[in-house]
Coordinates of C-alpha atoms in Angstrom, one line a residue:
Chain A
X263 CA 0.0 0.0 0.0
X264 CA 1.2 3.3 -0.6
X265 CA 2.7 5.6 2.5
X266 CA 1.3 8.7 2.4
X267 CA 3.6 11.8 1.6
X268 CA 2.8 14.5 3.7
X269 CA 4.1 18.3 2.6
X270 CA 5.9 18.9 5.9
X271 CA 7.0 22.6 5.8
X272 CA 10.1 23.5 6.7
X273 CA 10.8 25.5 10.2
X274 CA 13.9 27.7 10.4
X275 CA 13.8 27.7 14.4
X276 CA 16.7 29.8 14.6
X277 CA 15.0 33.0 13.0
X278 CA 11.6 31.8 15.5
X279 CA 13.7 32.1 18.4
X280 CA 14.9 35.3 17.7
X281 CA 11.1 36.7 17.3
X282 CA 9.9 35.4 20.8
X283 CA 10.0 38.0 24.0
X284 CA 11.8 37.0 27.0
X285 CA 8.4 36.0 28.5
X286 CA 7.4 33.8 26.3
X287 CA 10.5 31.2 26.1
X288 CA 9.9 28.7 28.4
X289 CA 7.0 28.2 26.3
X290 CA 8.9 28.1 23.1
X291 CA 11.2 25.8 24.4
X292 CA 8.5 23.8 25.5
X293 CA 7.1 23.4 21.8
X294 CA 10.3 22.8 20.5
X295 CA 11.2 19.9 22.6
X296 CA 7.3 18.8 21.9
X297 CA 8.3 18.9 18.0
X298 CA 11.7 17.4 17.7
X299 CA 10.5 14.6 19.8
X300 CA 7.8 13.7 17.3
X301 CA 10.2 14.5 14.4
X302 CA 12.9 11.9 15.8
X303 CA 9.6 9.2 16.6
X304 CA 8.7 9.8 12.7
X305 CA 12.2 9.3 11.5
X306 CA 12.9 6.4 13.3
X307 CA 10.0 4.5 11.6
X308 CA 10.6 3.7 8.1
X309 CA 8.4 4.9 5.3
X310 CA 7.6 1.4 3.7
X311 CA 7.0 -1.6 5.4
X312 CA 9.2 -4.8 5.3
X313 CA 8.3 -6.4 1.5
X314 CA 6.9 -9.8 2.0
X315 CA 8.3 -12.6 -0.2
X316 CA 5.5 -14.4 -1.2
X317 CA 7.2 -16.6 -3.7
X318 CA 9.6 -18.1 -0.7
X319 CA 6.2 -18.6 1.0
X320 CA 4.3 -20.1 -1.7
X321 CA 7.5 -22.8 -2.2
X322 CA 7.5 -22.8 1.9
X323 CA 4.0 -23.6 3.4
X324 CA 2.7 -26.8 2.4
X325 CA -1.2 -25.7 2.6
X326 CA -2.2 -25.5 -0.3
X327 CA -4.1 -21.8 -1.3
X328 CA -3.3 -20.3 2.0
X329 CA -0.1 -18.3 0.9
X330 CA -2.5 -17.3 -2.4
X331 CA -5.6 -16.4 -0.3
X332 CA -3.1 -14.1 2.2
X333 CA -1.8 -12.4 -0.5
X334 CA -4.8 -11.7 -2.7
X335 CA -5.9 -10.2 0.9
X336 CA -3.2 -8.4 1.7
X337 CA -2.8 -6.9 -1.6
X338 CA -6.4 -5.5 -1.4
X339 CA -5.8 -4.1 2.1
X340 CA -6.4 -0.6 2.5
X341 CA -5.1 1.0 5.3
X342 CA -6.9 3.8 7.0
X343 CA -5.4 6.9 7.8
X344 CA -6.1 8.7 10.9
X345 CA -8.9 11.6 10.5
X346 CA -7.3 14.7 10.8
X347 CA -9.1 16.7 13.4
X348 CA -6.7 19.5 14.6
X349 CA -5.5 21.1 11.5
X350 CA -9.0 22.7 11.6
X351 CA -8.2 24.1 14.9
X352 CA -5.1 24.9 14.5
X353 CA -6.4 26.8 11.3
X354 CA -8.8 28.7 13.7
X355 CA -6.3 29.7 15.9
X356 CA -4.6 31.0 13.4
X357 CA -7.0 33.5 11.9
X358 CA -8.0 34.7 15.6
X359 CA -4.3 35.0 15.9
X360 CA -4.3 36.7 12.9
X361 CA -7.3 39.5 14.1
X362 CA -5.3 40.0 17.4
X363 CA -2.1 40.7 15.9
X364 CA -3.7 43.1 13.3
X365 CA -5.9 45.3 16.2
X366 CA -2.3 45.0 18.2
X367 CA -0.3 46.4 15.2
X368 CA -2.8 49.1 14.7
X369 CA -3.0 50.4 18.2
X370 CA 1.0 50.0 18.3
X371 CA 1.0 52.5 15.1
X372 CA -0.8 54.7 16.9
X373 CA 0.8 54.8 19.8
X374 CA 3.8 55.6 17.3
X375 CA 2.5 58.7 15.7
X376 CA 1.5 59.6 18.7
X377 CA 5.0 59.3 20.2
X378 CA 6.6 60.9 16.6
X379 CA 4.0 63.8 17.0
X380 CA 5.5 64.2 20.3
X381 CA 9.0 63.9 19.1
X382 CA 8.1 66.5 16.5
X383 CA 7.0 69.0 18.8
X384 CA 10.0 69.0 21.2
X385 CA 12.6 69.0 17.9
X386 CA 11.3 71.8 16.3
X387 CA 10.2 73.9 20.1
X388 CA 12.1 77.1 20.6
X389 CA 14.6 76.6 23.1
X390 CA 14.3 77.1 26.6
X391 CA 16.1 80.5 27.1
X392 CA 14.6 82.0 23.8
X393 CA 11.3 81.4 25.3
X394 CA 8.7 83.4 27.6
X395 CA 5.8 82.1 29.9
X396 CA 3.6 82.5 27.8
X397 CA 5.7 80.1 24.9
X398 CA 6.2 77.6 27.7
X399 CA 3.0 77.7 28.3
X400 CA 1.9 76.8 25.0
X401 CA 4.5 74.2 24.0
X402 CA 3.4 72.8 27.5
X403 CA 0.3 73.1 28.0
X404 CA 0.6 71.4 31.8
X405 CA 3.0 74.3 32.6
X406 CA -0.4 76.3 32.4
X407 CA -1.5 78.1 35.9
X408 CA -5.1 77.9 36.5
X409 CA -5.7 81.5 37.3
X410 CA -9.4 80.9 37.8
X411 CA -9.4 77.7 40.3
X412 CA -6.3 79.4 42.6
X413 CA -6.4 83.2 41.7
X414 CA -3.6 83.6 44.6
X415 CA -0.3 83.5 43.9
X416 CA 1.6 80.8 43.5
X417 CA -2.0 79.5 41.4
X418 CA -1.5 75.8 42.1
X419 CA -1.5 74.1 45.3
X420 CA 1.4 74.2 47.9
X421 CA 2.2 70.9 47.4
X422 CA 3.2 71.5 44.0
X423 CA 5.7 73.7 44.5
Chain B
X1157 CA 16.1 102.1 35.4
X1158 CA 17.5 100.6 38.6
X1159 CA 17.3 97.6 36.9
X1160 CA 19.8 98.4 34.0
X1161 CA 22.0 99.3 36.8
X1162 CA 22.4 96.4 38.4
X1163 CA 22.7 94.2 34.6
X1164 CA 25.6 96.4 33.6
X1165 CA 28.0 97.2 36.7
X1166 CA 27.6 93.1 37.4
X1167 CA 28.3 92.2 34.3
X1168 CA 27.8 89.2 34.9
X1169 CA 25.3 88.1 31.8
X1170 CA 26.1 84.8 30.4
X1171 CA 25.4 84.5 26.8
X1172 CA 22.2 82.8 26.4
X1173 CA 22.1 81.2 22.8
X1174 CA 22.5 82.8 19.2
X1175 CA 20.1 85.9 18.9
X1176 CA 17.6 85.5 16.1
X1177 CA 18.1 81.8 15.5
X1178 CA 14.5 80.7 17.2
X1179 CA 11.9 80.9 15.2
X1180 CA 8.7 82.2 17.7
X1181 CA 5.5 80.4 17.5
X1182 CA 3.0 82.8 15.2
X1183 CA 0.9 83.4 18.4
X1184 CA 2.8 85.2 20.4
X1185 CA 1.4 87.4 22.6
X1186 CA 2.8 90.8 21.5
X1187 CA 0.9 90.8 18.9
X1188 CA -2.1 91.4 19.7
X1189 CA -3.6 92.3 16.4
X1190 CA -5.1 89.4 14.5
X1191 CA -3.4 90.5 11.1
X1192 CA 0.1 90.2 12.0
X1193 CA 1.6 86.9 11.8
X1194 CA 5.6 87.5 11.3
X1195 CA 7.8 86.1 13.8
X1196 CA 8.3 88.2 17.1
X1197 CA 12.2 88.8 17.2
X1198 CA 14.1 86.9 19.8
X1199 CA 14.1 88.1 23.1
X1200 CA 17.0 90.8 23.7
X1201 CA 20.3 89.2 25.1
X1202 CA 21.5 92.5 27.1
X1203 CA 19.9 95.1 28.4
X1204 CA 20.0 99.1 27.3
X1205 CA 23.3 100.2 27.9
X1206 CA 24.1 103.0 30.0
X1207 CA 26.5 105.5 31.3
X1208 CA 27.9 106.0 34.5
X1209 CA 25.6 103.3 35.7
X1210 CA 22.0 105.8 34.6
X1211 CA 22.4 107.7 31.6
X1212 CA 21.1 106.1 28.6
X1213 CA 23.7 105.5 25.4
X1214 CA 21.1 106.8 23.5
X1215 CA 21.4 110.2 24.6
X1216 CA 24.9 110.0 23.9
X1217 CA 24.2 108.6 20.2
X1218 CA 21.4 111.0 19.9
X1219 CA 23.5 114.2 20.9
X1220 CA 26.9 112.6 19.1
X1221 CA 26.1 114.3 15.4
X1222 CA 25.7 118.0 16.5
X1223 CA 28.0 118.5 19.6
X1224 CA 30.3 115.9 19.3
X1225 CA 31.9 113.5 22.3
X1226 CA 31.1 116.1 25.3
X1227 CA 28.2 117.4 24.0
X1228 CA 25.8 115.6 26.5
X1229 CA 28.3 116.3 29.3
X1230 CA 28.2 120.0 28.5
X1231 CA 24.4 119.5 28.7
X1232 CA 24.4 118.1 31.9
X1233 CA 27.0 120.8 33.6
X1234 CA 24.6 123.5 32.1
X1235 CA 21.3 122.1 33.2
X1236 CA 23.0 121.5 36.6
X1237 CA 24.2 124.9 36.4
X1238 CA 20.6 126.3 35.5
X1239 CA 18.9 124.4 38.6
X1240 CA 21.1 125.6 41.3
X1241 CA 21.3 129.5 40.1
X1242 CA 17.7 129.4 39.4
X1243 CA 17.3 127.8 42.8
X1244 CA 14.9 125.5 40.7
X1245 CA 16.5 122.8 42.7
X1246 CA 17.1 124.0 46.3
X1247 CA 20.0 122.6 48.3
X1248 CA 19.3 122.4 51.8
X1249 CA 19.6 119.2 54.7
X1250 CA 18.3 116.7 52.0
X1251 CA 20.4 117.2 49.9
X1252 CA 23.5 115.8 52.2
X1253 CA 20.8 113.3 53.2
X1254 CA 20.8 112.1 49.6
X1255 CA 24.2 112.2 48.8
X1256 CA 25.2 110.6 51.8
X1257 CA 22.4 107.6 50.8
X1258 CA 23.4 107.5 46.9
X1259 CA 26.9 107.1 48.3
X1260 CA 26.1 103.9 50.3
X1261 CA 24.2 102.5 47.6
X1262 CA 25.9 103.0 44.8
X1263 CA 28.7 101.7 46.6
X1264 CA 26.5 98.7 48.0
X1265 CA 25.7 98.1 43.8
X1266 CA 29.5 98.3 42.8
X1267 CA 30.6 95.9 45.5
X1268 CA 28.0 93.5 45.5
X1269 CA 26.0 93.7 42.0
X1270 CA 28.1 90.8 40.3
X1271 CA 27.5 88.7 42.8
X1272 CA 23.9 89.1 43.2
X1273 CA 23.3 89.0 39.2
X1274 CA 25.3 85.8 39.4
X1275 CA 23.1 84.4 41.6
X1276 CA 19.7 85.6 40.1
X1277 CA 21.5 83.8 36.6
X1278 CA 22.1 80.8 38.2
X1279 CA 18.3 80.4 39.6
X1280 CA 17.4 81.1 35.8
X1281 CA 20.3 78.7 34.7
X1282 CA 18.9 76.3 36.7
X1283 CA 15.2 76.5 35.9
X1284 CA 16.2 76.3 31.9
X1285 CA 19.0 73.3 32.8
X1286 CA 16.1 71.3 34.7
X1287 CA 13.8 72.2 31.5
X1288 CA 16.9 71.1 29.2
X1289 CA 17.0 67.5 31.0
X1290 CA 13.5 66.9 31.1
X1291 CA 13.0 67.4 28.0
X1292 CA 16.5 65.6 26.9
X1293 CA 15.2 62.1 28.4
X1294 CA 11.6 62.8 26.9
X1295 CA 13.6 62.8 23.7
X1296 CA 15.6 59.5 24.5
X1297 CA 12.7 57.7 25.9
X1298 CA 10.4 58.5 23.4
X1299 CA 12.8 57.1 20.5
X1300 CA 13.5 54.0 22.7
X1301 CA 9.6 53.9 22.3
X1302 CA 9.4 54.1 18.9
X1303 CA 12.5 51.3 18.4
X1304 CA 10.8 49.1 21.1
X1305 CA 7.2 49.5 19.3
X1306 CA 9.0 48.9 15.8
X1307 CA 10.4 45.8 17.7
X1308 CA 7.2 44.2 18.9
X1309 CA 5.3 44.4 15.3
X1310 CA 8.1 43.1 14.1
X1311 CA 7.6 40.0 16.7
X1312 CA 4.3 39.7 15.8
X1313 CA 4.6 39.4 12.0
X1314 CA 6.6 35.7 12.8
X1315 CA 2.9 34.2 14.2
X1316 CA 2.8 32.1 11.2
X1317 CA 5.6 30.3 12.4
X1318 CA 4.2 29.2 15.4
X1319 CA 1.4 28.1 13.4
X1320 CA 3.4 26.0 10.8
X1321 CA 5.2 24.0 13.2
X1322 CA 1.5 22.7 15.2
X1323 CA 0.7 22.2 11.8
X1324 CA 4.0 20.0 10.9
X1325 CA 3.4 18.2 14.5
X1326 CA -0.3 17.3 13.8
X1327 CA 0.6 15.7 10.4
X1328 CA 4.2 14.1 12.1
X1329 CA 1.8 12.4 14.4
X1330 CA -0.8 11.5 11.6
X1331 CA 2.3 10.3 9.4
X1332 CA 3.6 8.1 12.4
X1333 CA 0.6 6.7 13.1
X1334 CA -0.2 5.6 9.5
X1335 CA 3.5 4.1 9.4
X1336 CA 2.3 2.5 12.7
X1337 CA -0.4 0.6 11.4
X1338 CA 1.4 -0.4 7.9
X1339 CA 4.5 -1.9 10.0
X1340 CA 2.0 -3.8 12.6
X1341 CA -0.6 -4.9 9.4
X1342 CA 3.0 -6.2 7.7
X1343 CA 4.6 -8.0 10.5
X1344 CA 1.3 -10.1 12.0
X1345 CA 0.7 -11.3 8.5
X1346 CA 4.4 -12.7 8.6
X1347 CA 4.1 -13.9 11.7
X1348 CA 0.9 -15.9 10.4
X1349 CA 3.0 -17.0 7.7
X1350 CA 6.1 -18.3 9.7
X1351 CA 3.8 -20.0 12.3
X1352 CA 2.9 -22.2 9.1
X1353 CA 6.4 -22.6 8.3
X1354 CA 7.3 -23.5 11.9
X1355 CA 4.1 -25.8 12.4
X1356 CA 5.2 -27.4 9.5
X1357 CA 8.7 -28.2 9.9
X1358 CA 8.3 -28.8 13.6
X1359 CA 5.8 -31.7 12.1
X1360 CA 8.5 -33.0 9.5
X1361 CA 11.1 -33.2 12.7
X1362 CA 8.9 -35.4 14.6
X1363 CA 7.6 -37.5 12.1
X1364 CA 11.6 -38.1 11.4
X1365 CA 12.8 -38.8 14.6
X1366 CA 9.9 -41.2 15.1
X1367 CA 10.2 -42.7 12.3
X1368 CA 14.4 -42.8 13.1
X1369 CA 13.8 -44.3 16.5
X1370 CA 11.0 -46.9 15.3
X1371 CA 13.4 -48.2 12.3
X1372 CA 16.1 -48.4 15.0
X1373 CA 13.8 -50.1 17.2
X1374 CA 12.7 -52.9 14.6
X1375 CA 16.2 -53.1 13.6
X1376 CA 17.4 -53.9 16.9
X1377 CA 14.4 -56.1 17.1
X1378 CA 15.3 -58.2 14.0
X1379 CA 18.6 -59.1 15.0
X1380 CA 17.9 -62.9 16.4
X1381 CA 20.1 -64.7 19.5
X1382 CA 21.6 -66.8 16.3
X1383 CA 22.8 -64.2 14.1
X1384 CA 23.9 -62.2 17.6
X1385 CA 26.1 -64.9 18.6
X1386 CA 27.9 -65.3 14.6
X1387 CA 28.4 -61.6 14.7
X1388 CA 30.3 -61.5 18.1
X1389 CA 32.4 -64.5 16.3
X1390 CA 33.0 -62.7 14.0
X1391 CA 33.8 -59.6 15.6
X1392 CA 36.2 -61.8 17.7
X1393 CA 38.3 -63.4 14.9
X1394 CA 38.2 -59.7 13.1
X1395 CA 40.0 -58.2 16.3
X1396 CA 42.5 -61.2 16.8
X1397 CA 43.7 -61.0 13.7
X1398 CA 44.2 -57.2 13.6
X1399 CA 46.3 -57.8 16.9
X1400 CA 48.7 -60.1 14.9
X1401 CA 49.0 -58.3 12.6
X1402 CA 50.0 -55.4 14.8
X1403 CA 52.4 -57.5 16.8
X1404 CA 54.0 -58.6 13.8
X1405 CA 54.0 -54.9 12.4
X1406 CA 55.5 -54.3 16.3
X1407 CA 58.6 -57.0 15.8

């Protein structure tokens, strides 16, 4: 019967170890010992099984059809392969994976341009000894005194001095 | 007035930063009309100069053209001049009284002016440097942010590996499992098979060594007392005349 050939991609572990965070490694580490365990099982069994020599047989065993009746029978044996159940859910993960990652990568460029627009605004301020209250006041708007809720002097609570 | 004083008998200003190199955000406050929108010029590095520690320059400058290096000295003697004669200005007790002051102080200013203006620019120096630093590690730390960001979409874009290699395990196990079943499917049939060949040669053995020991047995059986007794003979004659002809081989 035939073995089946299976596309087995190939993994380059190296350049996945260098993508996982410090958190995550015991769990990598974990998987990888998982997989090259099942590799080596795979490996160790050969693809096609031991041939049978029917003709020795046939010459050997003195009943007569038995030999003919076991071949015709294991020649029409077909071997069932297991039903493949995970690579559904592996295939699920992935998409959700997929979604998560995406919403992750857009919040993380925003918190970019929020950190570049930041970045942009204390490049191009005025520098410090160039500037009055009033420009300090608008480049940094938490600089502001809130006339209104302390009109005394110093305008912010004495804690904060 | 005081004030200008104080700035030029200390001395004591630091240069701040080029003049004119910062551009001024459009709304500054001195300009309070909507229209204008230029940039306000920096803010001045020194202030007015004076001479002998209250007299504007500008006077000088103003009065230089027409009369010339002493002109606004001349000026001063004259109106000086006019005050007393006129009695305008009136000398009497307070007028020691002042001197006597504007002695102290403007010998209080000459001794201790630098230092004081040193101090005031170091409270300013201080306020910027503090500024300067906080704003220098807002700088750093936001960069590191951006690299660090940068870094962890980079991490997530390598998801499909994770994915690839469950996907390589669940067929490894599927693949060993079919090989599984193939190997055990192969090697009961042959053990079927060599049970035959076993039962039957384990058959063939005994069937021989019965049939060995019963052809022995009948043998044995067959031989009569007679026939014994001519053998032995036989046997005995056989071994005598091997001795002789040893012992004659022997001599």
């Amino acid at each position: 019967m035939a073995g089946r050939r299976v596309a087995l991609k190939a993994i380059d572990w190296v350049s996945f170890a260098e993508r996982i965070p410090a958190n995550q490694r015991s769990m990598f580490n974990a998987l990888k010992t998982r997989s090259d365990a099942i590799s080596a099982k795979l490996t160790s069994l050969p693809p096609t099984p031991v041939v049978i020599d029917w003709s020795h047989y046939k010459t050997a065993v003195a009943k007569a059809g038995m030999v003919d009746e076991f071949e015709k029978k294991f020649k029409a044996l077909q071997i069932p392969e297991a039903v493949d159940t995970q690579t559904s859910v592996v295939t699920a993960q992935e998409a959700e994976s997929n979604k998560n990652a995406l919403a992750y990568v857009e919040e993380s460029k925003a918190r970019i341009a929020q950190y570049e627009a930041t970045l942009a605004k204390l490049t191009n301020m005025i520098p410090f000894d160039q500037m009055t209250v009033e420009d300090l006041n608008d480049t940094f708007p938490e600089t502001k005194l809130d006339k209104v809720k302390y009109p005394y002097w110093p305008h912010k609570p004495i804690a904060e001095l | 007035m005081l004030s200008r004083t104080v700035l030029l008998s200390a001395n004591a200003l630091k240069s701040k930063g080029p003049i004119g190199a910062g551009l001024v955000q459009a709304s500054h406050s001195l300009h309070t009309s909507s229209k204008s929108l230029a940039p306000v010029p920096p803010l001045p590095e020194k202030g007015g100069q004076v001479r002998h520690g209250i007299i504007p320059e500008e006077l000088f400058q103003l009065l230089y053209p027409k009369t010339g290096v002493t002109g606004p000295y001349m000026l001063g003697t004259g109106l000086l001049c006019y005050l007393l004669s006129k009695e305008i200005y009136i000398i009497n007790h307070e007028t020691l009284s002042a001197a006597s002051i504007g002695a102290v102080v403007i010998y209080a200013i000459k001794k201790f002016g630098p230092t004081v203006a040193a101090f005031a620019d170091k409270l300013n120096e201080e306020k910027v440097l503090n500024a300067q630093a906080v704003k220098d590690v807002a700088l750093v730390g936001l960069s590191q942010a951006i690299e660090e960001e940068k870094k962890e979409q980079w991490r997530a874009e390598g998801r499909s590996m994770l994915f690839d290699a469950k996907r390589n395990n669940v067929a490894m196990l599927l693949e060993t499992n079919f090989r599984e079943r193939i190997h055990m499917v192969t090697n009961e049939v042959k053990k079927r098979l060599d049970y035959q060949i076993a039962v039957q040669n384990l058959n063939r053995q005994m069937e021989q060594e019965h049939m060995v020991n019963w052809v022995e047995k009948s043998v044995v059986g067959s031989i009569t007392p007679l026939q014994e007794k001519e053998s032995i003979a036989k046997c005995i004659s056989d071994l005598k005349a091997l001795a002789r002809a040893k012992a004659s081989l022997a001599v």
